[in-house]
JSON list of C-alpha atoms in Angstrom, two decimals:
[
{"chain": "A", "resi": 1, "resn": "UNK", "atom": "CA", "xyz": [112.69, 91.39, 56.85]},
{"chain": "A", "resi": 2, "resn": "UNK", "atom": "CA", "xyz": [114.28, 90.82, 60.08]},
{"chain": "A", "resi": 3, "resn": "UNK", "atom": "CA", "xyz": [111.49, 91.08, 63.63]},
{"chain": "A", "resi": 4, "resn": "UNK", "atom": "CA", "xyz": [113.94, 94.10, 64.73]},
{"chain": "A", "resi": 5, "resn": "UNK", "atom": "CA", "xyz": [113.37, 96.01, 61.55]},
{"chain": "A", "resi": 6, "resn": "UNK", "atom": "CA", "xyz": [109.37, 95.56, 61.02]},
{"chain": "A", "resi": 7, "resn": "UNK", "atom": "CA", "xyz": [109.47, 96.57, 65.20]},
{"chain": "A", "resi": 8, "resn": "UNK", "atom": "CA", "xyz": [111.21, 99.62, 64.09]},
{"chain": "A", "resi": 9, "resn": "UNK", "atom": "CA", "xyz": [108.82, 100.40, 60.86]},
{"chain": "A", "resi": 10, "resn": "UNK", "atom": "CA", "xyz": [105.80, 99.34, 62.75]},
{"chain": "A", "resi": 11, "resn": "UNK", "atom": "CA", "xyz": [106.90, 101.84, 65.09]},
{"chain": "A", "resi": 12, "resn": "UNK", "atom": "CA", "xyz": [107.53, 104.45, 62.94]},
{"chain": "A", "resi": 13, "resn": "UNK", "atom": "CA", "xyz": [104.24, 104.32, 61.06]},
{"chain": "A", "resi": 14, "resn": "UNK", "atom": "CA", "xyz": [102.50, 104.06, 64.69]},
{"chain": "A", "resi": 15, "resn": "UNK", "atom": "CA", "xyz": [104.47, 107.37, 66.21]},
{"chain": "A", "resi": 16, "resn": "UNK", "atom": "CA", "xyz": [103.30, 109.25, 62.86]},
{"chain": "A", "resi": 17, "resn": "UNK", "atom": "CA", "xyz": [100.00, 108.34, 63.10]},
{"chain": "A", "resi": 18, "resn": "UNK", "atom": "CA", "xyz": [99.07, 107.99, 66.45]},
{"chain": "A", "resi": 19, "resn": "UNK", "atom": "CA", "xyz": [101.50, 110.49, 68.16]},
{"chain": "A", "resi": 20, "resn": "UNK", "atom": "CA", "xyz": [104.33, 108.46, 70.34]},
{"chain": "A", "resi": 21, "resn": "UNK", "atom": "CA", "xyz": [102.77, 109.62, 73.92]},
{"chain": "A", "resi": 22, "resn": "UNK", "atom": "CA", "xyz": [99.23, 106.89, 72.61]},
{"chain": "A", "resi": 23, "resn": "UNK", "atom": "CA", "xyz": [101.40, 104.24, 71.35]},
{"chain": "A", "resi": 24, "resn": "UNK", "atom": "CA", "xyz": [102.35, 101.79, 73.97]},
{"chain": "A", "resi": 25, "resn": "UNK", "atom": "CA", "xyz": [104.85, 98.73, 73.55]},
{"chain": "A", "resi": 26, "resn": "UNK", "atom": "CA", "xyz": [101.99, 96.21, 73.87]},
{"chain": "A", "resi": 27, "resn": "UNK", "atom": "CA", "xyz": [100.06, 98.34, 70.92]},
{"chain": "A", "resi": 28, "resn": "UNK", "atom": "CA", "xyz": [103.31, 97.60, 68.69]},
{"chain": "A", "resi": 29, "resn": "UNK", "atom": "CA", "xyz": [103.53, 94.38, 69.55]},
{"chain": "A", "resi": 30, "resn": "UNK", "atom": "CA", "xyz": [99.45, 93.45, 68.64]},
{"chain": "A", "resi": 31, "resn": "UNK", "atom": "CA", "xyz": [100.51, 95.26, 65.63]},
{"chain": "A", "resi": 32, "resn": "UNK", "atom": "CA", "xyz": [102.95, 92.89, 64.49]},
{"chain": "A", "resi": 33, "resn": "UNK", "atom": "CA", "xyz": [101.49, 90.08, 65.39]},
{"chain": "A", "resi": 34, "resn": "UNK", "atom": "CA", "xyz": [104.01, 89.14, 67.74]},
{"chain": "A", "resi": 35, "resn": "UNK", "atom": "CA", "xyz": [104.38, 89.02, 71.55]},
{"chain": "A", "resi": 36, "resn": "UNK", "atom": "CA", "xyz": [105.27, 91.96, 73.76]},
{"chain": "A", "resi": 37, "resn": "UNK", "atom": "CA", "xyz": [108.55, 89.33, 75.23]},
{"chain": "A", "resi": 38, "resn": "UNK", "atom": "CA", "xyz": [109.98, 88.89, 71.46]},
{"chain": "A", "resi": 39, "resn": "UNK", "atom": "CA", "xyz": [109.08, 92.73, 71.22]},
{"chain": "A", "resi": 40, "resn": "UNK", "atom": "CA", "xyz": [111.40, 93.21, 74.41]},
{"chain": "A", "resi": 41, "resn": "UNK", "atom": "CA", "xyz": [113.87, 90.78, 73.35]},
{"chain": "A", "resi": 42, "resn": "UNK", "atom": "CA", "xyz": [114.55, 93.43, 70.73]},
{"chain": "A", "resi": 43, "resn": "UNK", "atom": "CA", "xyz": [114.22, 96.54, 72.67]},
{"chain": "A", "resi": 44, "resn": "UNK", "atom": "CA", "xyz": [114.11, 96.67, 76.22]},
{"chain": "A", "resi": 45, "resn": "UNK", "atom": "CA", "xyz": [111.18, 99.52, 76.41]},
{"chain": "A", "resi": 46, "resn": "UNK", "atom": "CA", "xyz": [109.67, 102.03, 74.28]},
{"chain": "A", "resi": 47, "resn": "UNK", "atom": "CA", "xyz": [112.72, 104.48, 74.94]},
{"chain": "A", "resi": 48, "resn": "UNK", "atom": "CA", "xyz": [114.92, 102.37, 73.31]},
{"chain": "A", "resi": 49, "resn": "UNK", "atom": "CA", "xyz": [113.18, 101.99, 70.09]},
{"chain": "A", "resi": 50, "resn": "UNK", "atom": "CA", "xyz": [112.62, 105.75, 69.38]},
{"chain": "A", "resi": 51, "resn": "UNK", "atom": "CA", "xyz": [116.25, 106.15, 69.80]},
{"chain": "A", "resi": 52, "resn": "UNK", "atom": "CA", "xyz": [116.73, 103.66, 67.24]},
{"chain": "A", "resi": 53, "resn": "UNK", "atom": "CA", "xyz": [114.50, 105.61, 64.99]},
{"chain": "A", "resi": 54, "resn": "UNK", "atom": "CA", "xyz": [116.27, 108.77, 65.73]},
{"chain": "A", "resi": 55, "resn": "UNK", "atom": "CA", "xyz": [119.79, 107.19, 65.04]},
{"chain": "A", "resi": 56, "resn": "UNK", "atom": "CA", "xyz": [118.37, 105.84, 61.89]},
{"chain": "A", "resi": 57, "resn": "UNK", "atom": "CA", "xyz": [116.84, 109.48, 60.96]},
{"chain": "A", "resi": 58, "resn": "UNK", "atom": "CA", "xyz": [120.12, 111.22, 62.12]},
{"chain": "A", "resi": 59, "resn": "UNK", "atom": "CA", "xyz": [122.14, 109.24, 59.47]},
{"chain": "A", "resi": 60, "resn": "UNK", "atom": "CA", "xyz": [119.52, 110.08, 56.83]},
{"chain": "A", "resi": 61, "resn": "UNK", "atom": "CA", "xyz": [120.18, 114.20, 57.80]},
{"chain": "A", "resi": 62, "resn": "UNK", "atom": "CA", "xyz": [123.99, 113.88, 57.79]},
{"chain": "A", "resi": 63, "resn": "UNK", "atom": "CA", "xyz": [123.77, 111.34, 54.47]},
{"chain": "A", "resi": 64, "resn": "UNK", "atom": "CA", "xyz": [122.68, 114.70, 52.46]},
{"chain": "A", "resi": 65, "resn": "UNK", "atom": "CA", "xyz": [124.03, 117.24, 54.32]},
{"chain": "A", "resi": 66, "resn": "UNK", "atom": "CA", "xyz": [127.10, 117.63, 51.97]},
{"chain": "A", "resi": 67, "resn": "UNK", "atom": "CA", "xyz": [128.81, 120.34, 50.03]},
{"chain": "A", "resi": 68, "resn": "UNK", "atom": "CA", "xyz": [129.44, 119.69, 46.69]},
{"chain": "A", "resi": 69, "resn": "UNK", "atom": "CA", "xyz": [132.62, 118.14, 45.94]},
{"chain": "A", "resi": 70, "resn": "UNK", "atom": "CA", "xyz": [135.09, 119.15, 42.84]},
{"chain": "A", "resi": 71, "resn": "UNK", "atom": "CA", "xyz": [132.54, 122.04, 41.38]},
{"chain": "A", "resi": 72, "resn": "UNK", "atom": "CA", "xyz": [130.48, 125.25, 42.79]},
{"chain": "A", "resi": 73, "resn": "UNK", "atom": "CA", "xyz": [127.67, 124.91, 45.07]},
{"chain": "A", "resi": 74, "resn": "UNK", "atom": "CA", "xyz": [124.74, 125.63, 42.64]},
{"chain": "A", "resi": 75, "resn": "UNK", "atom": "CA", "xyz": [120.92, 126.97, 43.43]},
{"chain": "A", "resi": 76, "resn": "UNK", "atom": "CA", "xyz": [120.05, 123.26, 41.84]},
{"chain": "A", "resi": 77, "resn": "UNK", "atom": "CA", "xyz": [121.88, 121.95, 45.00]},
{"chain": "A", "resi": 78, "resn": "UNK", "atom": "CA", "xyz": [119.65, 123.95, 47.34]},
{"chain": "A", "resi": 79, "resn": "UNK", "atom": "CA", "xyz": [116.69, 122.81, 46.09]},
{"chain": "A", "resi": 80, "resn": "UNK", "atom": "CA", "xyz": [118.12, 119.39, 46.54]},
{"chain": "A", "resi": 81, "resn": "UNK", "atom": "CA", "xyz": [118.33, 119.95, 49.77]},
{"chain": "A", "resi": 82, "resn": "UNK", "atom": "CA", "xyz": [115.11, 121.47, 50.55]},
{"chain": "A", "resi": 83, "resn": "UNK", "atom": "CA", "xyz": [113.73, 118.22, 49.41]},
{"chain": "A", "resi": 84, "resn": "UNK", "atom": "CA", "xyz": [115.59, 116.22, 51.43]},
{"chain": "A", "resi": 85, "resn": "UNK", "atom": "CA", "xyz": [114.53, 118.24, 54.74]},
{"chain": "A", "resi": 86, "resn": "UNK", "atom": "CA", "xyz": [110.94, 118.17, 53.66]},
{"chain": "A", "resi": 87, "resn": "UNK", "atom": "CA", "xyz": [111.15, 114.02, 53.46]},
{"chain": "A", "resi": 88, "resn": "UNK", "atom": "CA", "xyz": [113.11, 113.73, 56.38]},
{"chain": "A", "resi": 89, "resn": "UNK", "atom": "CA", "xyz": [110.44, 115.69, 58.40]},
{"chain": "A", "resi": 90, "resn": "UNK", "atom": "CA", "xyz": [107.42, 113.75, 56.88]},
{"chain": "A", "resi": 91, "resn": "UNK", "atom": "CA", "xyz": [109.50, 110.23, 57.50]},
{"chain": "A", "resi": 92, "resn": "UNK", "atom": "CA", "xyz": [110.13, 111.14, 61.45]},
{"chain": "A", "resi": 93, "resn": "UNK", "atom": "CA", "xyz": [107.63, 113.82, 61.67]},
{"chain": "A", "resi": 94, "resn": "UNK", "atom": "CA", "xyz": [106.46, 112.10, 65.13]},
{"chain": "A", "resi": 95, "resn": "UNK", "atom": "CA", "xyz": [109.91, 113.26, 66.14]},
{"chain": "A", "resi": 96, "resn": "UNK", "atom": "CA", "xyz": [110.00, 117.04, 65.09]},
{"chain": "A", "resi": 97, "resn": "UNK", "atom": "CA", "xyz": [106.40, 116.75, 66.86]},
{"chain": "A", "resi": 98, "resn": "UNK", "atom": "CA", "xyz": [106.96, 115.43, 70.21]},
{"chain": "A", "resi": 99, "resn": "UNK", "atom": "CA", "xyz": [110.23, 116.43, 70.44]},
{"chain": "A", "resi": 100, "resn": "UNK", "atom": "CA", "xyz": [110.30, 118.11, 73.83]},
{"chain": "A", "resi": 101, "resn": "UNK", "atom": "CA", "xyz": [108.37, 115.18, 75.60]},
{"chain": "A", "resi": 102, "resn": "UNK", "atom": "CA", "xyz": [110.57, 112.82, 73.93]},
{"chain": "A", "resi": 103, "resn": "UNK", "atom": "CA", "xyz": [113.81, 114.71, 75.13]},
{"chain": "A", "resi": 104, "resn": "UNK", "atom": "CA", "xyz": [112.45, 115.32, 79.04]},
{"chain": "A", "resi": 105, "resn": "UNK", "atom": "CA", "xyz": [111.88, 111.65, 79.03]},
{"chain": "A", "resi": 106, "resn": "UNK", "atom": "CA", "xyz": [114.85, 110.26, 77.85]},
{"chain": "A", "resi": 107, "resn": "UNK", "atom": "CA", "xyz": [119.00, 111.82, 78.73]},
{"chain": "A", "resi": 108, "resn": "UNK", "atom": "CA", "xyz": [120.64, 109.65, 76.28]},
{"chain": "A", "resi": 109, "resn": "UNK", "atom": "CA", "xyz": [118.47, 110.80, 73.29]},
{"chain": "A", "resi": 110, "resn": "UNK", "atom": "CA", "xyz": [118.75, 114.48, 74.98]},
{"chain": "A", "resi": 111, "resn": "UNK", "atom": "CA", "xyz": [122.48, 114.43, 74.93]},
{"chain": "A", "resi": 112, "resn": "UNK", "atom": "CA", "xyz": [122.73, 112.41, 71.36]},
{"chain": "A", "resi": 113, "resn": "UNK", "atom": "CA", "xyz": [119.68, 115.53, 70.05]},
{"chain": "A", "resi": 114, "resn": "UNK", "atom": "CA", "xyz": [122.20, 117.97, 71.31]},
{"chain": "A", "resi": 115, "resn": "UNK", "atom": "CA", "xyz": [125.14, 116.19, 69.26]},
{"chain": "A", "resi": 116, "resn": "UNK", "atom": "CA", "xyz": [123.41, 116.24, 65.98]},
{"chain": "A", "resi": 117, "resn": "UNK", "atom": "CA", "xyz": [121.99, 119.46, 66.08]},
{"chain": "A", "resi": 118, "resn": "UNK", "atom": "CA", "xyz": [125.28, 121.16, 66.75]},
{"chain": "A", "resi": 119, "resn": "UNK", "atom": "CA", "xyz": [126.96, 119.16, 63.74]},
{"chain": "A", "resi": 120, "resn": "UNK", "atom": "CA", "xyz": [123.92, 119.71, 61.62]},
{"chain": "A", "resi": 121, "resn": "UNK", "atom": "CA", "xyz": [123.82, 123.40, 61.81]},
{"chain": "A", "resi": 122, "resn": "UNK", "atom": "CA", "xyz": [127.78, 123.16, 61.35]},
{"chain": "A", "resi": 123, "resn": "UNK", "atom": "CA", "xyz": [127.16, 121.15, 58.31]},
{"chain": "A", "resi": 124, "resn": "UNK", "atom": "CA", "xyz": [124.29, 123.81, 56.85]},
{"chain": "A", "resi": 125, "resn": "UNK", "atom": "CA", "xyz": [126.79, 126.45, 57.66]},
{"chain": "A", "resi": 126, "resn": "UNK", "atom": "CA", "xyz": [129.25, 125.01, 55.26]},
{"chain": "A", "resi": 127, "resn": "UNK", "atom": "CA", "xyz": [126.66, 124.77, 52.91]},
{"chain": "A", "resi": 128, "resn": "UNK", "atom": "CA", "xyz": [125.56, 128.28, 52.73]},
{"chain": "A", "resi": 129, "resn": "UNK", "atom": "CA", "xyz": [129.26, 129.46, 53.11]},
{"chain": "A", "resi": 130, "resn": "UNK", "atom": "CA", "xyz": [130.27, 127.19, 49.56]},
{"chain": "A", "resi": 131, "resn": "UNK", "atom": "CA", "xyz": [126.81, 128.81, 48.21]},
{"chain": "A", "resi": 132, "resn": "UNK", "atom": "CA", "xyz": [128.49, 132.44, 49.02]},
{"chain": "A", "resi": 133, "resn": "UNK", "atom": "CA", "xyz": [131.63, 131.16, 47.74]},
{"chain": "A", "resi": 134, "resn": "UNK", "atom": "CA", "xyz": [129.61, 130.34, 44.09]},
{"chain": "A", "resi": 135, "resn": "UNK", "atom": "CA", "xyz": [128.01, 134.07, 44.57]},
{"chain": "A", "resi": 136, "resn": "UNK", "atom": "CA", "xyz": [124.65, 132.34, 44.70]},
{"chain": "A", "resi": 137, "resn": "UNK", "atom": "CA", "xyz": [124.14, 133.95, 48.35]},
{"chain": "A", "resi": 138, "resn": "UNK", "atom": "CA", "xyz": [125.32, 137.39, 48.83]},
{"chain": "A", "resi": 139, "resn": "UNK", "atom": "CA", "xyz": [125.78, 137.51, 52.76]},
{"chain": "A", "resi": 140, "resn": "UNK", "atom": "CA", "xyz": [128.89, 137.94, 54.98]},
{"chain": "A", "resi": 141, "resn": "UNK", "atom": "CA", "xyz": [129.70, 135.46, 57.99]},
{"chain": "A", "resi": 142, "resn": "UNK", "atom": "CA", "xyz": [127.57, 137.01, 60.43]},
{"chain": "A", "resi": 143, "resn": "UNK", "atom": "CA", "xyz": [124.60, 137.02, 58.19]},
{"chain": "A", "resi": 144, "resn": "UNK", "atom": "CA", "xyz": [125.47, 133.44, 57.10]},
{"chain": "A", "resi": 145, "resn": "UNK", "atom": "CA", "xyz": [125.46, 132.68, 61.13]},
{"chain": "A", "resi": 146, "resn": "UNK", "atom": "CA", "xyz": [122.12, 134.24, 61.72]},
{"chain": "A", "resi": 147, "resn": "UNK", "atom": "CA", "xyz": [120.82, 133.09, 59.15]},
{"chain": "A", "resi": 148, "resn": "UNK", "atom": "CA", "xyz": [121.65, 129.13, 59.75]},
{"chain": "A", "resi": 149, "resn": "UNK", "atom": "CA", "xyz": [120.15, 129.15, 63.26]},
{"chain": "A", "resi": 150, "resn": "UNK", "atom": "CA", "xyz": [117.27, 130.85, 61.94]},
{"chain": "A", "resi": 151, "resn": "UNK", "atom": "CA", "xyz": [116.81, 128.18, 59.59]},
{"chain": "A", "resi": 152, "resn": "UNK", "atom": "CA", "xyz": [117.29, 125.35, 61.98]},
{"chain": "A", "resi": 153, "resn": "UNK", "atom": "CA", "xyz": [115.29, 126.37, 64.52]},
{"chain": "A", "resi": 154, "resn": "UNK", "atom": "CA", "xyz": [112.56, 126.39, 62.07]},
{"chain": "A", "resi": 155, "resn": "UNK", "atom": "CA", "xyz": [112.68, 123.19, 60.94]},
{"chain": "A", "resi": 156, "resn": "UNK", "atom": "CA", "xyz": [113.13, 121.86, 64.15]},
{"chain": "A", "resi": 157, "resn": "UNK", "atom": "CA", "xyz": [109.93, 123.65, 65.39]},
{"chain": "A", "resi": 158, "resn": "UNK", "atom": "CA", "xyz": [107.82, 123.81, 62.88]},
{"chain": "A", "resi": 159, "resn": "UNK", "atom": "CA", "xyz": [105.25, 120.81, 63.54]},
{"chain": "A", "resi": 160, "resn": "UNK", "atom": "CA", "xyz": [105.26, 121.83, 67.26]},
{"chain": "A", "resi": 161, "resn": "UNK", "atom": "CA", "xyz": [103.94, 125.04, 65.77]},
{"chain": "A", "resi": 162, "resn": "UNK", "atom": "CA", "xyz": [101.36, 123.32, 63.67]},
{"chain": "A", "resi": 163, "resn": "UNK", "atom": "CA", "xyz": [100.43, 121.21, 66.74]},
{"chain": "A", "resi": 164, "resn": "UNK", "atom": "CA", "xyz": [100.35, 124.56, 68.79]},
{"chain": "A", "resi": 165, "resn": "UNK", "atom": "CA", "xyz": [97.51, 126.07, 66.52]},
{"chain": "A", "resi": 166, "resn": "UNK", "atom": "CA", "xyz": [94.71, 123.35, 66.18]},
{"chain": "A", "resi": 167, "resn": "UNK", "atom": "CA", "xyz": [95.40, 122.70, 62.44]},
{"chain": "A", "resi": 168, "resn": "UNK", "atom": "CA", "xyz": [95.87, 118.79, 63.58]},
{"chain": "A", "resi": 169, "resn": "UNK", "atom": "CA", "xyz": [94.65, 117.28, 67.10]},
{"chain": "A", "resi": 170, "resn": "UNK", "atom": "CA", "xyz": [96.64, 116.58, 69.85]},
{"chain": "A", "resi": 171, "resn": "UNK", "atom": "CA", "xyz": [97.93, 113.18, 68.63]},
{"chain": "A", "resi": 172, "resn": "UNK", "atom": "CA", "xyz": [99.04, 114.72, 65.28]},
{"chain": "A", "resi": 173, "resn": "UNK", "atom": "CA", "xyz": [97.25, 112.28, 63.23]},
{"chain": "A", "resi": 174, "resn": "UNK", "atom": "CA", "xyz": [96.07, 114.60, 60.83]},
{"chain": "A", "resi": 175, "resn": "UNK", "atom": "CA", "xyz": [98.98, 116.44, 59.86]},
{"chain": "A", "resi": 176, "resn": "UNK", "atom": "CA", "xyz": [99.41, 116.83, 55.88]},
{"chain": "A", "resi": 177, "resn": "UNK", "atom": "CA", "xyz": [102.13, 117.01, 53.82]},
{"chain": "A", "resi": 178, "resn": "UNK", "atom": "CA", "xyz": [101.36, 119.78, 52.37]},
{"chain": "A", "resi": 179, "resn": "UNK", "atom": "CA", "xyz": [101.28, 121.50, 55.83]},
{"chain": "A", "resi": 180, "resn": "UNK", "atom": "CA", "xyz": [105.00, 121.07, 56.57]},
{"chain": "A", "resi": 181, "resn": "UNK", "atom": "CA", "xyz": [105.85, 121.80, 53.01]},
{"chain": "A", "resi": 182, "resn": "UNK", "atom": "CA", "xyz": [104.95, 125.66, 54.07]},
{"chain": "A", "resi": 183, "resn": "UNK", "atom": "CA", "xyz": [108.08, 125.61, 55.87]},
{"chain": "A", "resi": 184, "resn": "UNK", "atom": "CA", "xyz": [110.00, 124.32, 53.03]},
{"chain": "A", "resi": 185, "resn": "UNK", "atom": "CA", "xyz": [108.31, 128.35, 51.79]},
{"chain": "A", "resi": 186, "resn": "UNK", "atom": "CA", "xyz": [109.32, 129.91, 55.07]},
{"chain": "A", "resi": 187, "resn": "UNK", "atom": "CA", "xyz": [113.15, 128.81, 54.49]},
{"chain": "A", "resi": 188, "resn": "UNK", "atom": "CA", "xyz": [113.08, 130.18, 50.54]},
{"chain": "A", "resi": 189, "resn": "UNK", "atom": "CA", "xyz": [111.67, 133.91, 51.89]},
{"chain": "A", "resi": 190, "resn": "UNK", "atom": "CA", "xyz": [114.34, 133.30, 55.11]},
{"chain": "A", "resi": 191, "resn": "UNK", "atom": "CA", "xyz": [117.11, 133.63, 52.59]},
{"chain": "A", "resi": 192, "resn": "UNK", "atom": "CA", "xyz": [115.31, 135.35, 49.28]},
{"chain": "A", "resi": 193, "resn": "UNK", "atom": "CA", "xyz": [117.11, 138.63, 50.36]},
{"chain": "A", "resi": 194, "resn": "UNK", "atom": "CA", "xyz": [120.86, 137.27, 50.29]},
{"chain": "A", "resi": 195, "resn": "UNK", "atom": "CA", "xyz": [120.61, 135.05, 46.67]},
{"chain": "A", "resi": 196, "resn": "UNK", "atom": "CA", "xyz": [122.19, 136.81, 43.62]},
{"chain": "A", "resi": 197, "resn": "UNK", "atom": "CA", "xyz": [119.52, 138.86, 41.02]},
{"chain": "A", "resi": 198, "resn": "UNK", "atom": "CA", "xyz": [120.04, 135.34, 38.58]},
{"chain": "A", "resi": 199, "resn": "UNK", "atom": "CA", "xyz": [119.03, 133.52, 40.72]},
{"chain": "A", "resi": 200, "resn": "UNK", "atom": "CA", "xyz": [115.61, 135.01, 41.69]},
{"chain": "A", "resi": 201, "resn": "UNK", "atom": "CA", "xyz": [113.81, 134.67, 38.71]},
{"chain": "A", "resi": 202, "resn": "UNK", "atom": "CA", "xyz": [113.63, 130.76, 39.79]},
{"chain": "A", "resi": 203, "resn": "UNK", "atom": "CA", "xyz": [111.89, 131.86, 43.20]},
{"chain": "A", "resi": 204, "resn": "UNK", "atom": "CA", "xyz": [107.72, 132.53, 41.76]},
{"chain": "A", "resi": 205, "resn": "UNK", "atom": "CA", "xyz": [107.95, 128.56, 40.83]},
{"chain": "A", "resi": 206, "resn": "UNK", "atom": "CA", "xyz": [109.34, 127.58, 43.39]},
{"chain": "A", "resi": 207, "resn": "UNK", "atom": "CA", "xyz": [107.60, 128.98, 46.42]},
{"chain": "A", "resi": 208, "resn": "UNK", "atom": "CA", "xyz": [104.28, 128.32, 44.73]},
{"chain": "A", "resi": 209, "resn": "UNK", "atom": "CA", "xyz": [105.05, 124.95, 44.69]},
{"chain": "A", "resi": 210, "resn": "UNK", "atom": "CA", "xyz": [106.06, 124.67, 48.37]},
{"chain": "A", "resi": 211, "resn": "UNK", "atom": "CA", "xyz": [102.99, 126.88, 49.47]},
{"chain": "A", "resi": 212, "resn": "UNK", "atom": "CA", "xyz": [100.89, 123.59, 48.10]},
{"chain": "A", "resi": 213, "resn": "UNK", "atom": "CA", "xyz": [97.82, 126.05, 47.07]},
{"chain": "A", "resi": 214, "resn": "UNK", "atom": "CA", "xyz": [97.71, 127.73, 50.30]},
{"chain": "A", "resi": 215, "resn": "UNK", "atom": "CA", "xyz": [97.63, 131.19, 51.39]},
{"chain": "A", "resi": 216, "resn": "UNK", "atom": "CA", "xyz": [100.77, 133.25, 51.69]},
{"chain": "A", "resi": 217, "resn": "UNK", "atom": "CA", "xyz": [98.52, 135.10, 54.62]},
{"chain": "A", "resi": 218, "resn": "UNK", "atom": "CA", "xyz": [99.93, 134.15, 58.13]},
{"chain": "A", "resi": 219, "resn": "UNK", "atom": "CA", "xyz": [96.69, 134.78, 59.63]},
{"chain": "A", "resi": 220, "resn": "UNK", "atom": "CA", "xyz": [95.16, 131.86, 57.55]},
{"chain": "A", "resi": 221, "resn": "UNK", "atom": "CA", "xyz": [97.60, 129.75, 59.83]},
{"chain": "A", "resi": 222, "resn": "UNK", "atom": "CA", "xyz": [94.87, 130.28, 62.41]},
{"chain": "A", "resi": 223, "resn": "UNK", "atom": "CA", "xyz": [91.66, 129.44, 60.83]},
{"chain": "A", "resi": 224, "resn": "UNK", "atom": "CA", "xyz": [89.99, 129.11, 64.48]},
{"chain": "A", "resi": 225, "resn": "UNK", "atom": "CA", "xyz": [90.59, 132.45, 65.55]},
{"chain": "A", "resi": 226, "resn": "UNK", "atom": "CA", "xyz": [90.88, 134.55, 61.97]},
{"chain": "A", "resi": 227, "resn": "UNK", "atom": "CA", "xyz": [87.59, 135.90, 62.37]},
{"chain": "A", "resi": 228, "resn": "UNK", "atom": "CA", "xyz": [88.19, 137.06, 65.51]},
{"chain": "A", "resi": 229, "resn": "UNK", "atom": "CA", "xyz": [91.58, 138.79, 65.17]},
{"chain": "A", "resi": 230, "resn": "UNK", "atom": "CA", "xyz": [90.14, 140.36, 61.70]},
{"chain": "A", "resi": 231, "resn": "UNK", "atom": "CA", "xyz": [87.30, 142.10, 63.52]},
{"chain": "A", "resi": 232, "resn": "UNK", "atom": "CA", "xyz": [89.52, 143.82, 65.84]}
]
């Protein structure tokens, strides 16, 4: 494997772990065995290399974020795609984490965010509009619209929102799997009310398997202060 693509793993597996803000070039660099000047013959700072990891998570989004071509969008499909997301935010999940910091710090990756968000929730449009095209989801444009954004802004937020709550510490070390899989859960009841009666029947299985065991109880979200809000 090529020095610029272990940099870029090490990286990765460091931002996860650690949380970006407590990993420092030099830290990578130890990591790998190698010296922080081959590091920065590479990448010129620290900058540089998350926006290589965000280019390189960017083209995993768009590589799945396709309609179906030559047959109807199926339920099968969406599932695929729920999938997909969940990986995608476990890969990067530094990213979805420290995503404000790592936007304020850097206008490049701010502008290039701003790009892919706009053509991902395009794309997921298209995908819910070929799913109400199949009559799997039974929603008009505007609901389709709402109900996109809704959708993106969740995944987009969703291990800020963990973060927000204690379940993990402030470097995000701890997060789970199983934790971001809830808002795999959160998407299915998002659009439960628009699929088609055939479809539904599918749903039980499904959720349970996204809700990884855990409660469907929002206030369980907040095991530090449950007690608290229960005696109220």
């Amino acid at each position: 494997m090529k020095t610029k693509d272990r940099i870029l793993l090490t990286s990765l597996k460091m931002f996860n772990e650690q949380g970006e803000r407590n990993v420092s070039t030099n830290h990578i660099a130890a990591a790998l065995n190698i010296s922080p000047g081959n590091l920065y013959y590479h990448f010129r700072n620290k900058n540089e290399i998350v926006f290589q990891l965000f280019l390189r998570y960017q083209q995993e989004v768009q590589g799945f974020m396709i309609v179906p071509e030559g047959r109807h969008a199926s339920y099968q499909d969406k599932v695929n795609y729920l999938e997909a997301i969940l990986n995608s935010m476990w890969d990067y999940r530094f990213l979805h984490r420290d995503l404000q910091h790592l936007l304020q710090d850097d206008e490049r990756l701010r502008d290039a965010y701003r790009a892919f968000s706009s053509r991902t929730v395009a794309d997921g449009r298209r995908i819910l509009q070929a799913m109400a095209d199949a009559g799997v989801l039974l929603a008009n444009q505007e609901q389709i619209d709402a109900l996109i954004l809704n959708i993106w802004v969740l995944v987009v937020s969703w291990s800020s929102f963990l973060q927000s709550i204690s379940i993990q510490n402030n470097n995000g070390s701890t997060m789970r799997k199983a934790l971001l899989k809830r808002a795999i859960y959160q998407i299915i009841a998002l659009e439960e009310p628009f699929l088609c009666e055939s479809i539904k029947p599918l749903l039980p299985e499904l959720k349970k398997h996204y809700l990884a065991g855990e409660s469907t109880d929002p206030l369980a979200l907040f095991p530090t202060i449950l007690d608290d809000v229960q005696q109220r």
